[in-house]
Structure formats: structure tokens, C-alpha cells
């Protein structure tokens, strides 16, 4: 069925979820929300105005989606580190002549940390250090750290999403179960600080994920506990809109 007022939203991020919730509550359009993971899909609201698609879309699936819907615009609310997804979303919009809005997560510039360009660079740096490490970059790059850091079995603690895929992946890499912290964030400064002290952490590793990713709370905790913060800095992108600006733009342009 073709809807006259449809919007396509990519992203299982907090910003994407908040945008979908806002659109669903207003009821002014039909939302097709795409997330890469089952976990991301589970966090999105259900409702008569929302259709959730889970998992990477093939070229054929994307074409079918564009054929079935008359999208007023496409919103890229994906994670700031998911550059390849942003590029594919931009190409989809350009190829079909559909407006594209990209939501840019607010970036925090202040703080004292060691900036690196990638997980590989972070792992190489940590391989030359001593002391316990708390890794908060998710499960995707775990192998990069376990392969590079000698004695990771005793030095490395990982905080990952509480989903079976992450737990299985960590266990298969040889990370002891008592070094796996499966919890959904973001976390407060107090919680981060308590964890750092409990595990006697010397190095906290994170991505420069912005305010909704709990980055400021990690910076503050590292400062409070006087430990080293290793930050995988955000890739350079074209400027986007804040979540609130994106809402205003959708309302102004399309009456959503």
C-alpha cells in the first residue's frame, strides 16, 4: 500500500528512537524505521504509524522499499561511526531524488584524553601499557583488542550490550565471563567511577559518541578517578542537524 505522507528513518540510535517516537505520537505520517540489529529494533515503538524493518537491507530490498512508498524524505539517524551506512543512505536518497536529513549527535570537545583514529590504533597503544583496561566500544571490535594486547585475559574488561550475540562473541574470543559486563547504557558518571574503582581500571577506552552516548560521563569519571582515557575520535562528516532542529525542519517542510 502506498502512503502519501511517508518518511524513512535509518538508525537504532537514541536520536533515531526519539525521532520515531515523536513522529508516531504526532500521527502526521507513516514511519518506516530501519535498524541494523534486532536489539535496536526492539527499542523502537510499535504503533499504527510505525513499521520497523530489522537487519541490513540488500539493494533489491531497498529498491522494493522505494517502489512501495512515496517517501517525502529520508532521515539518517545512524551512529556517528557508521560511516558506510551513512554513505549508502545518502546514495539511496540521491539515486531516487528524495530529500535527505542527517541528524548529527552533539559532540563534546572538552576533556583530557588520548585521541586515536581507530580501534586498531587504540589496541596498538594499549599493548604497550600496563594496568587493567575497561573497553566500552561495544562488541564489534573486540577481536582487534584481544589479538593486540598481551595477557588480555587478565587485563581486559568489556562492557557490551546484553544480547546473546555479544556474549557469545566475547566468550569465543577467550574473554573470561567474569570480565564481561553486559548492560544497556548510557551510564552515569557515578556508575562509571564505581566500576573503574571496583575493577582497578587504569585505562578506559571509548568512542567519541557524543552526549546521548554517555561520552561526557565517561570523561568525567576518568577525570574523577585520575585514569587514562583513550578515545576513538569521531570520523569527519558533513555537518548535520541536531535532533530538535531536525524535528523543526520536518514540521516546517512537510507538516509532520
mmCIF file of C-alpha atoms in Angstrom:
data_model
loop_
_atom_site.group_PDB
_atom_site.id
_atom_site.type_symbol
_atom_site.label_atom_id
_atom_site.label_comp_id
_atom_site.label_asym_id
_atom_site.label_seq_id
_atom_site.Cartn_x
_atom_site.Cartn_y
_atom_site.Cartn_z
ATOM 1 C CA UNK A 1 0.000 0.000 0.000
ATOM 2 C CA UNK A 2 1.357 3.433 -0.909
ATOM 3 C CA UNK A 3 1.092 6.214 1.642
ATOM 4 C CA UNK A 4 1.048 9.872 0.642
ATOM 5 C CA UNK A 5 2.985 11.047 3.665
ATOM 6 C CA UNK A 6 5.746 8.539 4.387
ATOM 7 C CA UNK A 7 9.154 9.045 5.959
ATOM 8 C CA UNK A 8 12.083 6.626 6.005
ATOM 9 C CA UNK A 9 14.289 6.709 9.118
ATOM 10 C CA UNK A 10 17.584 4.821 9.389
ATOM 11 C CA UNK A 11 19.076 4.265 12.812
ATOM 12 C CA UNK A 12 18.631 2.358 16.054
ATOM 13 C CA UNK A 13 20.349 5.177 17.948
ATOM 14 C CA UNK A 14 18.790 7.155 20.791
ATOM 15 C CA UNK A 15 18.204 10.044 18.372
ATOM 16 C CA UNK A 16 16.520 7.762 15.852
ATOM 17 C CA UNK A 17 14.348 6.230 18.541
ATOM 18 C CA UNK A 18 13.324 9.635 19.914
ATOM 19 C CA UNK A 19 12.500 10.884 16.433
ATOM 20 C CA UNK A 20 10.338 7.839 15.651
ATOM 21 C CA UNK A 21 8.539 8.206 18.986
ATOM 22 C CA UNK A 22 7.889 11.882 18.240
ATOM 23 C CA UNK A 23 6.554 11.162 14.754
ATOM 24 C CA UNK A 24 4.411 8.292 15.992
ATOM 25 C CA UNK A 25 2.874 10.454 18.734
ATOM 26 C CA UNK A 26 2.028 13.194 16.236
ATOM 27 C CA UNK A 27 0.423 10.760 13.793
ATOM 28 C CA UNK A 28 1.062 13.048 10.831
ATOM 29 C CA UNK A 29 2.886 10.496 8.677
ATOM 30 C CA UNK A 30 3.688 6.825 8.236
ATOM 31 C CA UNK A 31 7.177 5.956 9.508
ATOM 32 C CA UNK A 32 9.330 3.172 8.106
ATOM 33 C CA UNK A 33 12.172 2.720 10.618
ATOM 34 C CA UNK A 34 15.212 0.626 9.695
ATOM 35 C CA UNK A 35 17.708 -0.715 12.235
ATOM 36 C CA UNK A 36 20.764 -2.886 11.689
ATOM 37 C CA UNK A 37 20.160 -5.118 14.718
ATOM 38 C CA UNK A 38 17.335 -6.960 16.441
ATOM 39 C CA UNK A 39 18.208 -5.172 19.658
ATOM 40 C CA UNK A 40 17.869 -1.753 18.006
ATOM 41 C CA UNK A 41 14.516 -2.780 16.561
ATOM 42 C CA UNK A 42 13.260 -3.916 19.971
ATOM 43 C CA UNK A 43 13.744 -0.402 21.362
ATOM 44 C CA UNK A 44 11.599 1.277 18.727
ATOM 45 C CA UNK A 45 7.932 1.973 19.490
ATOM 46 C CA UNK A 46 5.240 -0.057 17.851
ATOM 47 C CA UNK A 47 2.057 1.578 16.654
ATOM 48 C CA UNK A 48 -0.249 2.126 13.751
ATOM 49 C CA UNK A 49 2.031 4.805 12.295
ATOM 50 C CA UNK A 50 5.320 2.848 12.531
ATOM 51 C CA UNK A 51 6.706 -0.067 10.524
ATOM 52 C CA UNK A 52 10.030 -1.445 11.789
ATOM 53 C CA UNK A 53 12.479 -3.239 9.478
ATOM 54 C CA UNK A 54 15.384 -5.078 11.068
ATOM 55 C CA UNK A 55 18.730 -6.018 9.576
ATOM 56 C CA UNK A 56 20.850 -4.779 6.678
ATOM 57 C CA UNK A 57 18.820 -4.183 3.505
ATOM 58 C CA UNK A 58 20.005 -5.580 0.192
ATOM 59 C CA UNK A 59 19.942 -3.434 -2.946
ATOM 60 C CA UNK A 60 16.810 -5.288 -4.051
ATOM 61 C CA UNK A 61 15.087 -4.701 -0.715
ATOM 62 C CA UNK A 62 15.923 -1.006 -0.846
ATOM 63 C CA UNK A 63 14.525 -0.748 -4.359
ATOM 64 C CA UNK A 64 11.354 -2.539 -3.306
ATOM 65 C CA UNK A 65 11.014 -0.199 -0.337
ATOM 66 C CA UNK A 66 11.309 2.851 -2.564
ATOM 67 C CA UNK A 67 8.814 1.381 -5.045
ATOM 68 C CA UNK A 68 6.229 0.644 -2.355
ATOM 69 C CA UNK A 69 6.374 4.009 -0.603
ATOM 70 C CA UNK A 70 6.211 7.636 -1.626
ATOM 71 C CA UNK A 71 8.771 8.971 0.837
ATOM 72 C CA UNK A 72 8.734 12.705 1.468
ATOM 73 C CA UNK A 73 12.255 12.399 2.860
ATOM 74 C CA UNK A 74 14.849 10.053 4.298
ATOM 75 C CA UNK A 75 16.419 10.660 7.719
ATOM 76 C CA UNK A 76 19.886 9.370 8.551
ATOM 77 C CA UNK A 77 19.960 8.958 12.332
ATOM 78 C CA UNK A 78 22.625 6.248 12.332
ATOM 79 C CA UNK A 79 25.568 6.070 14.720
ATOM 80 C CA UNK A 80 28.266 8.697 14.034
ATOM 81 C CA UNK A 81 30.807 5.888 13.495
ATOM 82 C CA UNK A 82 28.633 4.026 10.961
ATOM 83 C CA UNK A 83 30.116 5.914 8.015
ATOM 84 C CA UNK A 84 29.440 3.158 5.478
ATOM 85 C CA UNK A 85 25.733 3.158 6.374
ATOM 86 C CA UNK A 86 25.530 6.945 6.102
ATOM 87 C CA UNK A 87 27.137 6.753 2.676
ATOM 88 C CA UNK A 88 24.645 4.122 1.487
ATOM 89 C CA UNK A 89 21.703 6.129 2.861
ATOM 90 C CA UNK A 90 22.944 9.263 1.084
ATOM 91 C CA UNK A 91 23.316 7.304 -2.158
ATOM 92 C CA UNK A 92 19.788 5.889 -1.796
ATOM 93 C CA UNK A 93 18.329 9.375 -1.373
ATOM 94 C CA UNK A 94 20.332 10.787 -4.288
ATOM 95 C CA UNK A 95 19.506 7.910 -6.637
ATOM 96 C CA UNK A 96 15.770 8.303 -6.018
ATOM 97 C CA UNK A 97 15.667 12.084 -5.820
ATOM 98 C CA UNK A 98 14.402 12.105 -2.228
ATOM 99 C CA UNK A 99 15.311 14.761 0.348
ATOM 100 C CA UNK A 100 17.847 13.668 2.957
ATOM 101 C CA UNK A 101 18.163 14.942 6.522
ATOM 102 C CA UNK A 102 21.084 13.779 8.647
ATOM 103 C CA UNK A 103 20.939 14.039 12.403
ATOM 104 C CA UNK A 104 24.306 14.858 13.918
ATOM 105 C CA UNK A 105 24.889 13.869 17.521
ATOM 106 C CA UNK A 106 26.172 16.720 19.663
ATOM 107 C CA UNK A 107 29.931 16.481 20.010
ATOM 108 C CA UNK A 108 31.872 17.117 23.192
ATOM 109 C CA UNK A 109 35.262 18.695 22.621
ATOM 110 C CA UNK A 110 36.452 19.447 26.150
ATOM 111 C CA UNK A 111 38.348 16.991 28.303
ATOM 112 C CA UNK A 112 41.728 15.342 28.651
ATOM 113 C CA UNK A 113 42.236 12.192 26.654
ATOM 114 C CA UNK A 114 44.458 10.369 24.201
ATOM 115 C CA UNK A 115 42.821 10.585 20.789
ATOM 116 C CA UNK A 116 43.235 7.763 18.276
ATOM 117 C CA UNK A 117 41.756 7.301 14.823
ATOM 118 C CA UNK A 118 40.631 3.677 15.067
ATOM 119 C CA UNK A 119 40.190 0.613 17.250
ATOM 120 C CA UNK A 120 43.412 -0.758 15.736
ATOM 121 C CA UNK A 121 45.327 2.325 16.845
ATOM 122 C CA UNK A 122 43.801 2.149 20.334
ATOM 123 C CA UNK A 123 44.713 -1.533 20.674
ATOM 124 C CA UNK A 124 48.279 -0.943 19.476
ATOM 125 C CA UNK A 125 48.706 1.849 22.014
ATOM 126 C CA UNK A 126 47.281 -0.228 24.895
ATOM 127 C CA UNK A 127 49.553 -3.152 24.002
ATOM 128 C CA UNK A 128 52.455 -1.019 25.219
ATOM 129 C CA UNK A 129 50.865 -0.126 28.561
ATOM 130 C CA UNK A 130 50.288 -1.856 31.872
ATOM 131 C CA UNK A 131 47.231 -1.967 34.119
ATOM 132 C CA UNK A 132 43.613 -3.006 33.728
ATOM 133 C CA UNK A 133 41.539 -1.850 30.766
ATOM 134 C CA UNK A 134 37.807 -1.156 30.570
ATOM 135 C CA UNK A 135 36.606 -1.344 26.986
ATOM 136 C CA UNK A 136 33.294 0.433 26.285
ATOM 137 C CA UNK A 137 33.343 0.442 22.481
ATOM 138 C CA UNK A 138 30.936 -2.470 22.014
ATOM 139 C CA UNK A 139 31.422 -6.000 20.736
ATOM 140 C CA UNK A 140 32.246 -5.330 17.082
ATOM 141 C CA UNK A 141 35.959 -4.591 17.596
ATOM 142 C CA UNK A 142 36.680 -6.971 20.475
ATOM 143 C CA UNK A 143 38.934 -9.177 18.353
ATOM 144 C CA UNK A 144 41.098 -6.176 17.495
ATOM 145 C CA UNK A 145 41.911 -5.732 21.194
ATOM 146 C CA UNK A 146 42.254 -9.394 22.177
ATOM 147 C CA UNK A 147 44.662 -10.010 19.297
ATOM 148 C CA UNK A 148 46.836 -6.986 20.055
ATOM 149 C CA UNK A 149 47.020 -6.891 23.871
ATOM 150 C CA UNK A 150 49.249 -9.457 25.617
ATOM 151 C CA UNK A 151 47.564 -11.012 28.637
ATOM 152 C CA UNK A 152 44.154 -9.606 27.725
ATOM 153 C CA UNK A 153 42.528 -12.439 29.691
ATOM 154 C CA UNK A 154 43.577 -10.761 32.948
ATOM 155 C CA UNK A 155 43.842 -7.095 31.861
ATOM 156 C CA UNK A 156 40.732 -6.531 29.772
ATOM 157 C CA UNK A 157 37.138 -5.968 30.938
ATOM 158 C CA UNK A 158 34.493 -5.353 28.277
ATOM 159 C CA UNK A 159 31.124 -3.629 28.571
ATOM 160 C CA UNK A 160 28.739 -4.804 25.866
ATOM 161 C CA UNK A 161 25.018 -4.838 25.144
ATOM 162 C CA UNK A 162 23.035 -7.528 26.983
ATOM 163 C CA UNK A 163 22.311 -9.627 23.907
ATOM 164 C CA UNK A 164 23.355 -13.215 23.266
ATOM 165 C CA UNK A 165 25.338 -12.368 20.142
ATOM 166 C CA UNK A 166 27.668 -10.054 22.093
ATOM 167 C CA UNK A 167 28.108 -12.528 24.953
ATOM 168 C CA UNK A 168 28.854 -15.415 22.605
ATOM 169 C CA UNK A 169 31.325 -13.363 20.585
ATOM 170 C CA UNK A 170 33.214 -12.251 23.694
ATOM 171 C CA UNK A 171 33.364 -15.800 25.061
ATOM 172 C CA UNK A 172 34.602 -17.199 21.736
ATOM 173 C CA UNK A 173 37.485 -14.715 21.826
ATOM 174 C CA UNK A 174 38.577 -16.074 25.193
ATOM 175 C CA UNK A 175 37.386 -13.230 27.385
ATOM 176 C CA UNK A 176 36.536 -14.702 30.818
ATOM 177 C CA UNK A 177 32.856 -14.489 31.728
ATOM 178 C CA UNK A 178 33.645 -12.505 34.874
ATOM 179 C CA UNK A 179 35.312 -9.887 32.649
ATOM 180 C CA UNK A 180 32.158 -9.387 30.549
ATOM 181 C CA UNK A 181 29.765 -6.663 31.721
ATOM 182 C CA UNK A 182 26.502 -6.953 29.786
ATOM 183 C CA UNK A 183 24.421 -3.824 30.363
ATOM 184 C CA UNK A 184 22.446 -1.250 28.415
ATOM 185 C CA UNK A 185 23.711 2.343 28.738
ATOM 186 C CA UNK A 186 24.220 5.173 28.775
ATOM 187 C CA UNK A 187 25.628 5.261 32.304
ATOM 188 C CA UNK A 188 26.070 7.986 34.885
ATOM 189 C CA UNK A 189 29.403 9.388 35.976
ATOM 190 C CA UNK A 190 28.861 7.834 39.405
ATOM 191 C CA UNK A 191 28.294 4.372 37.934
ATOM 192 C CA UNK A 192 31.334 4.642 35.659
ATOM 193 C CA UNK A 193 33.501 5.821 38.542
ATOM 194 C CA UNK A 194 32.309 3.000 40.802
ATOM 195 C CA UNK A 195 33.072 0.428 38.094
ATOM 196 C CA UNK A 196 36.525 1.899 37.469
ATOM 197 C CA UNK A 197 37.373 1.730 41.166
ATOM 198 C CA UNK A 198 35.890 -1.744 41.696
ATOM 199 C CA UNK A 199 37.895 -3.227 38.816
ATOM 200 C CA UNK A 200 41.027 -1.157 39.483
ATOM 201 C CA UNK A 201 40.927 0.195 35.927
ATOM 202 C CA UNK A 202 43.910 2.169 34.627
ATOM 203 C CA UNK A 203 42.706 2.774 31.052
ATOM 204 C CA UNK A 204 39.139 3.491 29.904
ATOM 205 C CA UNK A 205 38.507 3.102 26.164
ATOM 206 C CA UNK A 206 35.545 4.739 24.446
ATOM 207 C CA UNK A 207 34.344 6.227 21.194
ATOM 208 C CA UNK A 208 33.690 9.952 20.879
ATOM 209 C CA UNK A 209 29.998 9.163 20.751
ATOM 210 C CA UNK A 210 28.502 12.433 21.957
ATOM 211 C CA UNK A 211 26.030 13.361 24.656
ATOM 212 C CA UNK A 212 23.407 10.649 24.137
ATOM 213 C CA UNK A 213 26.154 8.018 24.043
ATOM 214 C CA UNK A 214 27.227 8.876 27.591
ATOM 215 C CA UNK A 215 30.591 10.249 26.488
ATOM 216 C CA UNK A 216 30.628 13.204 28.918
ATOM 217 C CA UNK A 217 30.000 10.854 31.846
ATOM 218 C CA UNK A 218 32.982 8.707 30.827
ATOM 219 C CA UNK A 219 35.224 11.760 30.500
ATOM 220 C CA UNK A 220 34.137 12.966 33.942
ATOM 221 C CA UNK A 221 34.625 9.539 35.529
ATOM 222 C CA UNK A 222 38.121 9.176 34.065
ATOM 223 C CA UNK A 223 38.998 12.623 35.381
ATOM 224 C CA UNK A 224 37.497 11.908 38.808
ATOM 225 C CA UNK A 225 39.379 8.610 39.134
ATOM 226 C CA UNK A 226 42.565 10.032 37.620
ATOM 227 C CA UNK A 227 42.872 7.306 34.995
ATOM 228 C CA UNK A 228 43.835 7.401 31.327
ATOM 229 C CA UNK A 229 41.049 7.889 28.782
ATOM 230 C CA UNK A 230 41.655 6.560 25.265
ATOM 231 C CA UNK A 231 39.161 7.987 22.764
ATOM 232 C CA UNK A 232 38.499 6.766 19.241
ATOM 233 C CA UNK A 233 37.674 10.121 17.690
ATOM 234 C CA UNK A 234 34.632 10.662 15.530
ATOM 235 C CA UNK A 235 35.151 10.462 11.746
ATOM 236 C CA UNK A 236 34.806 13.753 9.886
ATOM 237 C CA UNK A 237 31.380 14.209 8.295
ATOM 238 C CA UNK A 238 29.374 16.919 6.653
ATOM 239 C CA UNK A 239 27.515 18.980 9.231
ATOM 240 C CA UNK A 240 24.066 17.693 10.089
ATOM 241 C CA UNK A 241 21.142 18.823 12.224
ATOM 242 C CA UNK A 242 20.512 18.382 15.922
ATOM 243 C CA UNK A 243 17.510 16.235 16.825
ATOM 244 C CA UNK A 244 15.454 19.300 17.765
ATOM 245 C CA UNK A 245 16.423 21.126 14.574
ATOM 246 C CA UNK A 246 15.505 18.036 12.548
ATOM 247 C CA UNK A 247 12.057 17.970 14.178
ATOM 248 C CA UNK A 248 11.531 21.641 13.355
ATOM 249 C CA UNK A 249 12.667 21.057 9.779
ATOM 250 C CA UNK A 250 10.291 18.109 9.307
ATOM 251 C CA UNK A 251 7.424 20.146 10.673
ATOM 252 C CA UNK A 252 8.283 23.193 8.556
ATOM 253 C CA UNK A 253 8.995 21.403 5.266
ATOM 254 C CA UNK A 254 6.428 18.633 5.315
ATOM 255 C CA UNK A 255 3.965 19.420 8.093
ATOM 256 C CA UNK A 256 4.963 16.279 10.006
#
